[in-house]
Amino acid sequence: MIVDKAIYADGMRTDIDGDISDAFDAARAQGDCFVWIGLFEPDTDEFELVKDELKLHPLAAEDAVSAHQRPKLERYDDTLFVVLKTLFYVDATSDIEVGEIMLFVGRDFVVTVRHGAGNPLGPVRKRLEATPEMLDHGPAAVLYAVCDEVVDRYGIVAHEVERDIIDLERAVFDPQADDVTEDIYRLKREVLEFRSAEDPLVPVMQEISRGRVTECHGVQEYFRDVLDHLLRVDTQVDAHNELLNSVLNAHLALLGQRQNDDMRKISAWAAIVAVPTAIAGIYGMNFDHMWELHTAYGYPVALAVMVAICVVLWLILRRNRWL
């Protein structure tokens, strides 16, 4: 569906009455302006009008409707097609939801297509409308503002992931905590999904910030700032992945140590119990020629011997930290 549509001239917004065709007709009649059309999860029929009006490449139009693309920048004739992965951190489940924003950037138009509930573009549009000097740069300013918003969200998500890792570290070294192996693997999967969203975007921002995209020459320095933030996030994600590997190795080592401790305790108690069992087993054979069977103190002496040996074994095992 169409979320918003407007014409921008001299940094000022003009609302559009009517359909998309009316918007482009009005922009062409006005001249020296551009149209920004915002769509949310359009279907094929809804996007067909935009494609026909702007003569978008069929492959790019198909990508915009179906989504599930990797971050990239492609050129189709005079139109730039940019794909960004959006990230949204869900506090309740500590999951990272992934969406997409696709931008068609031409000389006098911008079409943004958003998939997923995260990263709405309404606040981005309002911030741009509050800075007419930025809007004077045309469609490239919209591309910059959207990229800046997406990368800023990456930083927020990276901070939340770092908090989750700290919580996992505490759980790993807490002897009373439950097994968190599954939690570590789940968070590691989220981090890898994070990386698949932000890492391919790095060469895209490098391409723009180095001046290889002529449409963005007026805002090139702004894209350098976005690239700097993105590289910082990229470093954080790599560090998070390595830290999770270390946490997992430490957790598995501690699990193995705890299992060894449990086995040693079981073995120690088995050794202690074996002493009275062996003695009782010998006496249970009921031989006729066992002199202590015919003494008045044979039974208490046997019990005392059992207890004494068990106590000595317990002390030895305790000193050796088997118990």
GROMACS .gro file of N, CA, C and O in nm, residues 71 84-90 95-101 115-120 149-158 161 190-199 201 230 233 237:
model
  184
   71PRO      N    1   2.178  -0.698   0.055
   71PRO     CA    2   2.210  -0.557   0.034
   71PRO      C    3   2.296  -0.538  -0.090
   71PRO      O    4   2.395  -0.610  -0.111
   84LEU      N    5   1.852  -0.242   0.115
   84LEU     CA    6   1.905  -0.235   0.251
   84LEU      C    7   1.830  -0.337   0.338
   84LEU      O    8   1.709  -0.355   0.324
   85LYS      N    9   1.903  -0.401   0.427
   85LYS     CA   10   1.842  -0.490   0.525
   85LYS      C   11   1.818  -0.410   0.653
   85LYS      O   12   1.909  -0.345   0.705
   86THR      N   13   1.695  -0.416   0.703
   86THR     CA   14   1.663  -0.348   0.829
   86THR      C   15   1.662  -0.449   0.943
   86THR      O   16   1.632  -0.567   0.923
   87LEU      N   17   1.698  -0.402   1.061
   87LEU     CA   18   1.701  -0.487   1.181
   87LEU      C   19   1.617  -0.424   1.290
   87LEU      O   20   1.619  -0.302   1.310
   88PHE      N   21   1.546  -0.511   1.362
   88PHE     CA   22   1.463  -0.464   1.473
   88PHE      C   23   1.478  -0.563   1.587
   88PHE      O   24   1.457  -0.683   1.570
   89TYR      N   25   1.519  -0.511   1.705
   89TYR     CA   26   1.542  -0.596   1.822
   89TYR      C   27   1.413  -0.609   1.902
   89TYR      O   28   1.351  -0.509   1.938
   90VAL      N   29   1.373  -0.734   1.928
   90VAL     CA   30   1.251  -0.762   2.004
   90VAL      C   31   1.291  -0.788   2.149
   90VAL      O   32   1.355  -0.890   2.181
   95ASP      N   33   1.510  -1.154   2.014
   95ASP     CA   34   1.531  -1.192   1.875
   95ASP      C   35   1.556  -1.068   1.791
   95ASP      O   36   1.519  -0.956   1.828
   96ILE      N   37   1.617  -1.091   1.674
   96ILE     CA   38   1.640  -0.984   1.579
   96ILE      C   39   1.553  -1.011   1.456
   96ILE      O   40   1.572  -1.112   1.388
   97GLU      N   41   1.460  -0.921   1.431
   97GLU     CA   42   1.375  -0.934   1.312
   97GLU      C   43   1.438  -0.859   1.196
   97GLU      O   44   1.485  -0.746   1.212
   98VAL      N   45   1.439  -0.923   1.081
   98VAL     CA   46   1.504  -0.867   0.962
   98VAL      C   47   1.397  -0.826   0.861
   98VAL      O   48   1.303  -0.902   0.834
   99GLY      N   49   1.409  -0.707   0.809
   99GLY     CA   50   1.321  -0.659   0.703
   99GLY      C   51   1.404  -0.603   0.590
   99GLY      O   52   1.527  -0.620   0.585
  100GLU      N   53   1.341  -0.534   0.498
  100GLU     CA   54   1.412  -0.478   0.383
  100GLU      C   55   1.353  -0.344   0.345
  100GLU      O   56   1.233  -0.321   0.361
  101ILE      N   57   1.440  -0.258   0.297
  101ILE     CA   58   1.398  -0.133   0.233
  101ILE      C   59   1.467  -0.127   0.098
  101ILE      O   60   1.588  -0.143   0.088
  115HIS      N   61   0.962  -0.364   0.349
  115HIS     CA   62   0.909  -0.495   0.389
  115HIS      C   63   0.950  -0.519   0.534
  115HIS      O   64   1.066  -0.501   0.571
  116GLY      N   65   0.855  -0.563   0.617
  116GLY     CA   66   0.884  -0.587   0.758
  116GLY      C   67   0.837  -0.470   0.843
  116GLY      O   68   0.828  -0.354   0.798
  117ALA      N   69   0.808  -0.503   0.970
  117ALA     CA   70   0.751  -0.402   1.060
  117ALA      C   71   0.855  -0.304   1.112
  117ALA      O   72   0.822  -0.195   1.157
  118GLY      N   73   0.983  -0.342   1.110
  118GLY     CA   74   1.087  -0.256   1.166
  118GLY      C   75   1.124  -0.139   1.075
  118GLY      O   76   1.097  -0.139   0.955
  119ASN      N   77   1.186  -0.037   1.135
  119ASN     CA   78   1.240   0.078   1.064
  119ASN      C   79   1.138   0.152   0.976
  119ASN      O   80   1.156   0.164   0.854
  120PRO      N   81   1.029   0.200   1.032
  120PRO     CA   82   0.937   0.283   0.952
  120PRO      C   83   1.006   0.410   0.905
  120PRO      O   84   1.094   0.464   0.974
  149GLU      N   85   1.950   0.615   0.878
  149GLU     CA   86   1.855   0.560   0.976
  149GLU      C   87   1.879   0.410   0.994
  149GLU      O   88   1.880   0.360   1.108
  150VAL      N   89   1.897   0.339   0.885
  150VAL     CA   90   1.917   0.194   0.892
  150VAL      C   91   2.045   0.161   0.969
  150VAL      O   92   2.046   0.074   1.057
  151VAL      N   93   2.154   0.233   0.940
  151VAL     CA   94   2.281   0.205   1.006
  151VAL      C   95   2.275   0.244   1.154
  151VAL      O   96   2.332   0.175   1.239
  152ASP      N   97   2.205   0.353   1.185
  152ASP     CA   98   2.188   0.389   1.327
  152ASP      C   99   2.114   0.280   1.403
  152ASP      O  100   2.146   0.250   1.519
  153ARG      N  101   2.015   0.219   1.338
  153ARG     CA  102   1.944   0.107   1.400
  153ARG      C  103   2.037  -0.012   1.422
  153ARG      O  104   2.024  -0.084   1.521
  154TYR      N  105   2.130  -0.031   1.330
  154TYR     CA  106   2.230  -0.137   1.349
  154TYR      C  107   2.306  -0.117   1.479
  154TYR      O  108   2.331  -0.211   1.554
  155GLY      N  109   2.344   0.009   1.506
  155GLY     CA  110   2.417   0.037   1.629
  155GLY      C  111   2.335   0.007   1.753
  155GLY      O  112   2.387  -0.046   1.852
  156ILE      N  113   2.205   0.038   1.749
  156ILE     CA  114   2.117   0.009   1.864
  156ILE      C  115   2.107  -0.141   1.886
  156ILE      O  116   2.117  -0.191   1.998
  157VAL      N  117   2.088  -0.217   1.777
  157VAL     CA  118   2.077  -0.363   1.787
  157VAL      C  119   2.208  -0.423   1.837
  157VAL      O  120   2.208  -0.515   1.919
  158ALA      N  121   2.321  -0.370   1.790
  158ALA     CA  122   2.451  -0.422   1.835
  158ALA      C  123   2.467  -0.403   1.986
  158ALA      O  124   2.522  -0.490   2.055
  161VAL      N  125   2.256  -0.668   2.159
  161VAL     CA  126   2.322  -0.800   2.149
  161VAL      C  127   2.436  -0.809   2.250
  161VAL      O  128   2.456  -0.914   2.313
  190GLU      N  129   2.157  -1.541   1.568
  190GLU     CA  130   2.110  -1.404   1.549
  190GLU      C  131   2.225  -1.313   1.505
  190GLU      O  132   2.207  -1.226   1.419
  191VAL      N  133   2.342  -1.333   1.562
  191VAL     CA  134   2.458  -1.251   1.525
  191VAL      C  135   2.498  -1.277   1.381
  191VAL      O  136   2.533  -1.184   1.306
  192LEU      N  137   2.494  -1.403   1.338
  192LEU     CA  138   2.527  -1.434   1.199
  192LEU      C  139   2.425  -1.372   1.103
  192LEU      O  140   2.461  -1.325   0.994
  193GLU      N  141   2.299  -1.368   1.145
  193GLU     CA  142   2.196  -1.302   1.064
  193GLU      C  143   2.221  -1.151   1.060
  193GLU      O  144   2.200  -1.086   0.957
  194PHE      N  145   2.265  -1.097   1.172
  194PHE     CA  146   2.304  -0.956   1.180
  194PHE      C  147   2.417  -0.928   1.079
  194PHE      O  148   2.411  -0.832   1.002
  195ARG      N  149   2.515  -1.014   1.079
  195ARG     CA  150   2.629  -0.996   0.988
  195ARG      C  151   2.584  -1.001   0.842
  195ARG      O  152   2.632  -0.923   0.758
  196SER      N  153   2.495  -1.093   0.810
  196SER     CA  154   2.448  -1.105   0.671
  196SER      C  155   2.371  -0.981   0.627
  196SER      O  156   2.357  -0.956   0.507
  197ALA      N  157   2.321  -0.904   0.723
  197ALA     CA  158   2.250  -0.781   0.690
  197ALA      C  159   2.345  -0.663   0.670
  197ALA      O  160   2.328  -0.583   0.578
  198GLU      N  161   2.445  -0.651   0.758
  198GLU     CA  162   2.528  -0.530   0.754
  198GLU      C  163   2.656  -0.546   0.672
  198GLU      O  164   2.702  -0.450   0.611
  199ASP      N  165   2.713  -0.665   0.669
  199ASP     CA  166   2.842  -0.681   0.603
  199ASP      C  167   2.837  -0.652   0.452
  199ASP      O  168   2.925  -0.582   0.400
  201LEU      N  169   2.658  -0.448   0.306
  201LEU     CA  170   2.631  -0.306   0.285
  201LEU      C  171   2.759  -0.223   0.284
  201LEU      O  172   2.759  -0.112   0.229
  230LEU      N  173   2.897   0.246   0.995
  230LEU     CA  174   2.876   0.108   0.952
  230LEU      C  175   2.999   0.022   0.980
  230LEU      O  176   2.987  -0.093   1.026
  233VAL      N  177   3.005  -0.066   1.342
  233VAL     CA  178   2.912  -0.175   1.371
  233VAL      C  179   2.968  -0.308   1.321
  233VAL      O  180   2.957  -0.411   1.390
  237VAL      N  181   3.015  -0.644   1.541
  237VAL     CA  182   2.953  -0.773   1.510
  237VAL      C  183   3.058  -0.883   1.505
  237VAL      O  184   3.037  -0.994   1.554
   0.00000   0.00000   0.00000
